[in-house]
């Protein structure tokens, strides 16, 4: 870092811009590497940006490439369309022109407005800093950047913008700028990403186990409910169990407590427009209907899918894997539903 010529150029440009009463905010990507995904949000409301990189071996640095990737994924493209970009590329080896071209092409593809940048090969940093001619060039280029932005100078259209509009697609799911910014925060949150990876691994293990054990399809010819042995068979024609209470009775009678386990579940029955709540606390269980969706795990399903689970034809896990049940909450807590309510047992 001490011998990085790009830092000298940026410091010089910052001095000139502040003399011109320009508000300047600097981000060192190598220091914010764990939050690169959130950096595109800093481009909101700015008039111009300077992207500085040093070519030490081959092309722009990896952090700069990651930043441009995050701009492609999460930046507000409507905002970028009015942002001028000046590339600063200093090279201690060959390739400063190629690196500048890459930054310009990337910014054009993002929809922004690039300006001819500052590029140089620096063999000796001390000689470069002491050269007054070089210092004047940097100052003049900074003043040109200021005038270009102040006068809102327009540029001719390029093929990169046409390619972006007609061919390149950012994502298959269109997100609003606010959703993109929120997603970028999730991506930069190491705890959140770690939790998502754990959930994916757990789902993979669950799916492999299901493929290994195979699915059992136990169907009953006639539905009835036997209170003596605890076996559950449902019938919509059973007059002894009111239609509105049959789920409450089913979960209450089939409860199998687990040591040191407590959880609350909210099952949204979409085609009946009501929410069944189940609270399992130690050896006690409570089932009731309520308007709130607040619970440790929230499930969304239909009466048909729920009836199949209660009849023992399937499980909550299989319903989730098949897409018949959507879930919000911890996967491990969802799996416990089939443990504390063994309808297939």
Coordinates of C-alpha atoms in Angstrom, one line a residue:
X1 CA 0.0 0.0 0.0
X2 CA 2.9 2.4 0.8
X3 CA 4.1 2.2 -2.8
X4 CA 0.7 2.4 -4.5
X5 CA 0.8 5.3 -7.0
X6 CA -3.1 5.3 -7.3
X7 CA -3.3 6.5 -3.7
X8 CA -1.1 9.5 -4.4
X9 CA -3.2 10.4 -7.4
X10 CA -6.5 10.1 -5.5
X11 CA -5.1 12.2 -2.6
X12 CA -4.1 14.9 -5.1
X13 CA -7.5 14.9 -6.9
X14 CA -9.3 15.1 -3.5
X15 CA -7.4 18.2 -2.6
X16 CA -8.4 19.9 -5.9
X17 CA -12.0 18.9 -5.6
X18 CA -12.3 20.2 -2.0
X19 CA -10.8 23.5 -3.2
X20 CA -13.6 23.6 -5.7
X21 CA -16.0 23.0 -2.8
X22 CA -17.0 19.6 -3.9
X23 CA -18.2 17.1 -1.3
X24 CA -15.9 14.1 -1.6
X25 CA -16.4 10.7 0.1
X26 CA -13.8 8.0 -0.2
X27 CA -14.1 4.3 0.2
X28 CA -11.1 2.0 0.4
X29 CA -12.5 -1.3 -1.0
X30 CA -9.8 -3.4 0.5
X31 CA -10.9 -2.1 3.9
X32 CA -14.6 -2.6 3.2
X33 CA -14.1 -6.0 1.5
X34 CA -16.6 -7.7 3.8
X35 CA -19.3 -5.2 2.8
X36 CA -18.6 -4.8 -1.0
X37 CA -22.2 -5.8 -1.8
X38 CA -23.5 -2.7 0.0
X39 CA -21.1 -0.3 -1.6
X40 CA -23.4 0.3 -4.7
X41 CA -25.9 1.9 -2.4
X42 CA -23.4 4.7 -1.8
X43 CA -23.7 5.8 -5.4
X44 CA -27.2 7.2 -4.8
X45 CA -27.4 10.9 -5.2
X46 CA -23.9 11.4 -6.4
X47 CA -22.9 13.3 -9.5
X48 CA -19.6 11.6 -10.3
X49 CA -17.4 8.7 -9.2
X50 CA -13.7 8.1 -9.5
X51 CA -12.7 4.4 -9.8
X52 CA -9.0 4.0 -9.0
X53 CA -7.0 0.8 -9.4
X54 CA -3.3 -0.1 -9.7
X55 CA -2.2 -2.8 -12.2
X56 CA 0.4 -4.8 -10.3
X57 CA 0.2 -7.9 -12.5
X58 CA -2.7 -8.3 -14.8
X59 CA -5.7 -6.0 -15.1
X60 CA -7.7 -4.3 -12.4
X61 CA -7.7 -5.7 -8.8
X62 CA -10.0 -8.4 -7.7
X63 CA -11.9 -6.1 -5.2
X64 CA -12.6 -3.6 -7.9
X65 CA -14.0 -6.4 -10.1
X66 CA -16.2 -7.6 -7.2
X67 CA -17.5 -4.0 -6.7
X68 CA -18.4 -3.8 -10.4
X69 CA -20.2 -7.2 -10.1
X70 CA -22.2 -5.9 -7.2
X71 CA -23.1 -2.8 -9.1
X72 CA -24.5 -5.0 -11.9
X73 CA -26.5 -7.1 -9.4
X74 CA -27.7 -4.5 -6.8
X75 CA -27.1 -0.9 -8.0
X76 CA -30.0 1.3 -9.1
X77 CA -29.5 1.5 -12.8
X78 CA -31.7 4.5 -13.2
X79 CA -29.4 6.4 -10.7
X80 CA -26.2 5.2 -12.5
X81 CA -27.5 6.5 -15.8
X82 CA -26.7 10.1 -14.6
X83 CA -23.4 9.3 -12.8
X84 CA -20.1 10.3 -14.5
X85 CA -17.2 8.0 -14.0
X86 CA -13.5 8.9 -14.3
X87 CA -11.1 5.9 -14.2
X88 CA -7.7 6.3 -12.6
X89 CA -5.3 3.5 -13.4
X90 CA -1.7 3.5 -12.4
X91 CA 0.5 0.6 -13.4
X92 CA 3.7 -0.8 -12.0
X93 CA 3.8 -3.3 -14.8
X94 CA 2.3 -3.4 -18.3
X95 CA -1.5 -3.0 -18.9
X96 CA -2.7 0.4 -17.7
X97 CA -4.6 1.1 -21.0
X98 CA -6.3 -2.2 -21.0
X99 CA -7.4 -1.8 -17.4
X100 CA -8.8 1.7 -18.2
X101 CA -10.7 0.3 -21.1
X102 CA -12.2 -2.5 -18.9
X103 CA -13.5 0.1 -16.4
X104 CA -14.9 2.3 -19.2
X105 CA -16.7 -0.7 -20.8
X106 CA -18.0 -1.9 -17.5
X107 CA -19.4 1.6 -16.6
X108 CA -21.0 1.9 -20.1
X109 CA -22.6 -1.5 -19.7
X110 CA -24.0 -0.4 -16.3
X111 CA -25.6 2.6 -18.1
X112 CA -23.3 5.3 -16.6
X113 CA -21.3 8.0 -18.4
X114 CA -17.5 7.4 -18.6
X115 CA -15.0 10.2 -18.9
X116 CA -11.5 9.8 -20.4
X117 CA -9.4 8.8 -17.4
X118 CA -5.9 9.2 -15.9
X119 CA -3.5 6.4 -16.8
X120 CA 0.2 6.2 -16.2
X121 CA 3.1 3.7 -15.9
X122 CA 4.9 4.5 -12.7
X123 CA 8.4 3.0 -12.4
X124 CA 9.5 5.0 -9.4
X125 CA 6.9 6.6 -7.1
X126 CA 9.3 9.2 -5.6
X127 CA 10.2 10.5 -9.1
X128 CA 6.5 10.5 -10.1
X129 CA 5.4 12.5 -7.0
X130 CA 8.2 15.1 -7.4
X131 CA 7.4 15.7 -11.0
X132 CA 5.6 19.1 -11.2
X133 CA 4.4 18.4 -14.8
X134 CA 2.6 15.2 -13.7
X135 CA 1.1 17.1 -10.8
X136 CA -0.3 19.8 -13.1
X137 CA -1.8 17.1 -15.4
X138 CA -3.6 15.5 -12.4
X139 CA -4.9 18.9 -11.4
X140 CA -6.1 19.8 -14.9
X141 CA -7.8 16.5 -15.3
X142 CA -9.6 17.0 -12.0
X143 CA -10.8 20.4 -13.1
X144 CA -12.0 18.9 -16.4
X145 CA -14.0 16.3 -14.4
X146 CA -15.6 19.1 -12.4
X147 CA -16.5 21.1 -15.5
X148 CA -17.9 18.1 -17.2
X149 CA -20.2 17.2 -14.4
X150 CA -21.2 20.9 -13.7
X151 CA -22.1 21.4 -17.3
X152 CA -23.8 18.0 -17.6
X153 CA -21.9 17.3 -20.8
X154 CA -23.5 14.6 -22.9
X155 CA -21.8 11.7 -24.7
X156 CA -22.6 9.9 -27.9
X157 CA -24.4 6.5 -27.6
X158 CA -22.3 3.3 -27.5
X159 CA -22.9 -0.3 -28.5
X160 CA -22.4 -1.4 -24.9
X161 CA -25.6 0.3 -23.9
X162 CA -27.4 -1.3 -26.8
X163 CA -26.1 -4.7 -25.7
X164 CA -27.3 -4.1 -22.1
X165 CA -30.7 -3.1 -23.3
X166 CA -31.3 -5.8 -25.8
X167 CA -29.3 -8.8 -24.7
X168 CA -27.9 -8.7 -21.2
X169 CA -30.3 -9.4 -18.3
X170 CA -29.5 -8.6 -14.7
X171 CA -31.6 -11.4 -13.2
X172 CA -34.6 -13.6 -14.0
X173 CA -36.6 -12.0 -11.1
X174 CA -37.1 -8.3 -11.5
X175 CA -36.4 -6.5 -8.2
X176 CA -37.1 -2.9 -7.3
X177 CA -34.1 -0.7 -6.3
X178 CA -35.2 -1.0 -2.7
X179 CA -35.3 -4.8 -2.8
X180 CA -31.9 -4.9 -4.5
X181 CA -30.4 -2.8 -1.8
X182 CA -32.0 -4.9 0.9
X183 CA -30.7 -8.1 -0.8
X184 CA -27.2 -6.6 -1.0
X185 CA -27.3 -6.1 2.8
X186 CA -28.2 -9.7 3.3
X187 CA -25.4 -10.8 1.0
X188 CA -22.8 -8.8 3.0
X189 CA -24.1 -10.2 6.3
X190 CA -21.8 -13.1 7.0
X191 CA -24.1 -14.4 9.8
X192 CA -27.1 -14.4 7.4
X193 CA -25.1 -16.1 4.6
X194 CA -23.8 -18.8 7.0
X195 CA -27.4 -19.5 8.2
X196 CA -28.6 -19.9 4.6
X197 CA -25.8 -22.3 3.8
X198 CA -26.6 -24.3 6.9
X199 CA -30.3 -24.5 5.8
X200 CA -29.3 -25.6 2.3
X201 CA -27.0 -28.3 3.8
X202 CA -29.8 -29.5 6.0
X203 CA -32.3 -29.5 3.2
X204 CA -29.9 -31.5 1.1
X205 CA -29.4 -34.1 3.9
X206 CA -33.1 -34.3 4.3
X207 CA -33.7 -34.8 0.6
X208 CA -31.0 -37.5 0.4
X209 CA -32.6 -39.3 3.4
X210 CA -36.0 -39.2 1.7
X211 CA -34.5 -40.7 -1.5
X212 CA -32.8 -43.4 0.5
X213 CA -35.7 -44.5 2.7
X214 CA -38.3 -44.1 -0.1
X215 CA -41.8 -42.9 0.3
X216 CA -44.5 -45.0 1.8
X217 CA -48.0 -44.5 0.6
X218 CA -50.4 -45.8 3.2
X219 CA -53.9 -45.2 2.1
X220 CA -57.0 -46.1 4.0
X221 CA -60.2 -47.2 2.2
X222 CA -62.4 -45.7 4.9
X223 CA -61.7 -42.8 7.2
X224 CA -62.5 -42.8 10.9
X225 CA -61.1 -41.7 14.2
X226 CA -60.2 -44.2 16.8
X227 CA -59.7 -42.6 20.2
X228 CA -58.7 -45.9 22.0
X229 CA -55.4 -46.6 20.2
X230 CA -54.7 -43.0 19.0
X231 CA -54.7 -43.9 15.3
X232 CA -56.0 -41.0 13.3
X233 CA -58.3 -41.5 10.3
X234 CA -60.3 -38.5 9.1
X235 CA -63.7 -38.3 7.6
X236 CA -65.6 -35.1 6.5
X237 CA -68.8 -37.0 7.2
X238 CA -68.0 -37.7 10.8
X239 CA -70.6 -35.8 12.8
X240 CA -68.9 -36.4 16.1
X241 CA -66.0 -34.0 15.3
X242 CA -67.1 -30.6 14.1
X243 CA -65.4 -29.5 10.9
X244 CA -64.0 -26.3 12.5
X245 CA -62.4 -28.3 15.4
X246 CA -61.1 -31.4 13.7
X247 CA -57.6 -30.0 13.2
X248 CA -57.4 -28.9 16.8
X249 CA -58.5 -32.4 18.0
X250 CA -56.1 -34.1 15.6
X251 CA -53.0 -32.2 16.8
X252 CA -54.0 -32.4 20.5
X253 CA -54.6 -36.2 20.5
X254 CA -51.5 -37.1 18.4
X255 CA -49.0 -35.0 20.3
X256 CA -45.8 -36.8 21.2
X257 CA -43.6 -34.6 23.5
X258 CA -39.9 -34.4 23.1
X259 CA -37.5 -33.6 26.0
X260 CA -36.4 -30.0 26.2
X261 CA -38.2 -29.0 23.1
X262 CA -40.6 -26.1 22.8
X263 CA -41.9 -24.3 19.7
X264 CA -44.8 -22.5 18.2
X265 CA -46.3 -23.1 14.7
X266 CA -48.7 -21.1 12.7
X267 CA -50.4 -23.1 9.9
X268 CA -52.1 -20.7 7.4
X269 CA -54.9 -22.7 5.7
X270 CA -55.2 -20.7 2.5
X271 CA -58.5 -22.1 1.1
X272 CA -60.3 -21.6 4.5
X273 CA -58.7 -18.2 5.2
X274 CA -57.8 -19.1 8.8
X275 CA -54.7 -19.7 10.8
X276 CA -54.2 -22.7 13.1
X277 CA -51.7 -22.2 15.9
X278 CA -49.9 -25.0 17.7
X279 CA -47.9 -24.3 20.8
X280 CA -45.8 -27.3 22.0
X281 CA -44.2 -26.6 25.4
X282 CA -42.6 -29.6 27.1
X283 CA -45.3 -32.3 27.7
X284 CA -48.2 -29.9 27.0
X285 CA -49.7 -28.8 23.6
X286 CA -52.2 -26.2 22.8
X287 CA -54.0 -25.8 19.4
X288 CA -56.3 -22.9 18.6
X289 CA -57.2 -20.5 15.8
X290 CA -56.0 -16.9 15.8
X291 CA -55.6 -14.0 13.3
X292 CA -51.9 -13.5 13.9
X293 CA -49.1 -15.1 11.9
X294 CA -46.4 -14.7 14.6
X295 CA -44.8 -18.0 15.4
X296 CA -41.4 -19.7 15.4
X297 CA -42.3 -21.4 12.1
X298 CA -45.1 -20.2 9.8
X299 CA -46.5 -22.7 7.2
X300 CA -48.8 -21.9 4.3
X301 CA -50.8 -24.8 2.8
X302 CA -54.3 -26.0 1.8
X303 CA -56.8 -28.3 3.5
X304 CA -56.1 -31.1 1.0
X305 CA -52.3 -31.1 1.8
X306 CA -53.0 -30.9 5.5
X307 CA -55.5 -33.7 5.4
X308 CA -53.0 -35.9 3.6
X309 CA -50.5 -35.3 6.4
X310 CA -53.1 -36.1 9.1
X311 CA -54.1 -39.3 7.3
X312 CA -50.4 -40.4 7.2
X313 CA -50.1 -40.2 3.4
X314 CA -47.3 -37.7 3.6
X315 CA -45.3 -35.6 6.1
X316 CA -44.7 -31.9 6.6
X317 CA -41.1 -32.4 5.3
X318 CA -42.3 -34.0 2.1
X319 CA -45.0 -31.4 1.6
X320 CA -42.3 -28.7 1.9
X321 CA -40.0 -30.5 -0.5
X322 CA -42.8 -31.0 -3.0
X323 CA -43.7 -27.3 -2.9
X324 CA -47.2 -28.0 -1.4
X325 CA -46.2 -26.2 1.8
X326 CA -44.3 -22.9 2.0
X327 CA -42.3 -22.3 5.2
X328 CA -40.9 -19.3 7.0
X329 CA -38.6 -20.1 9.9
X330 CA -35.9 -22.5 10.9
X331 CA -35.8 -25.8 8.9
X332 CA -34.8 -27.8 12.0
X333 CA -37.9 -26.6 13.9
X334 CA -40.1 -27.5 10.9
X335 CA -38.6 -31.1 10.9
X336 CA -39.6 -31.5 14.5
X337 CA -43.3 -31.2 13.5
X338 CA -43.1 -34.8 12.1
X339 CA -41.4 -35.9 15.3
X340 CA -43.8 -34.5 17.8
X341 CA -46.9 -35.3 15.7
X342 CA -46.1 -38.8 14.2
X343 CA -49.2 -39.1 12.1
X344 CA -47.5 -41.9 10.1
X345 CA -46.6 -43.9 13.1

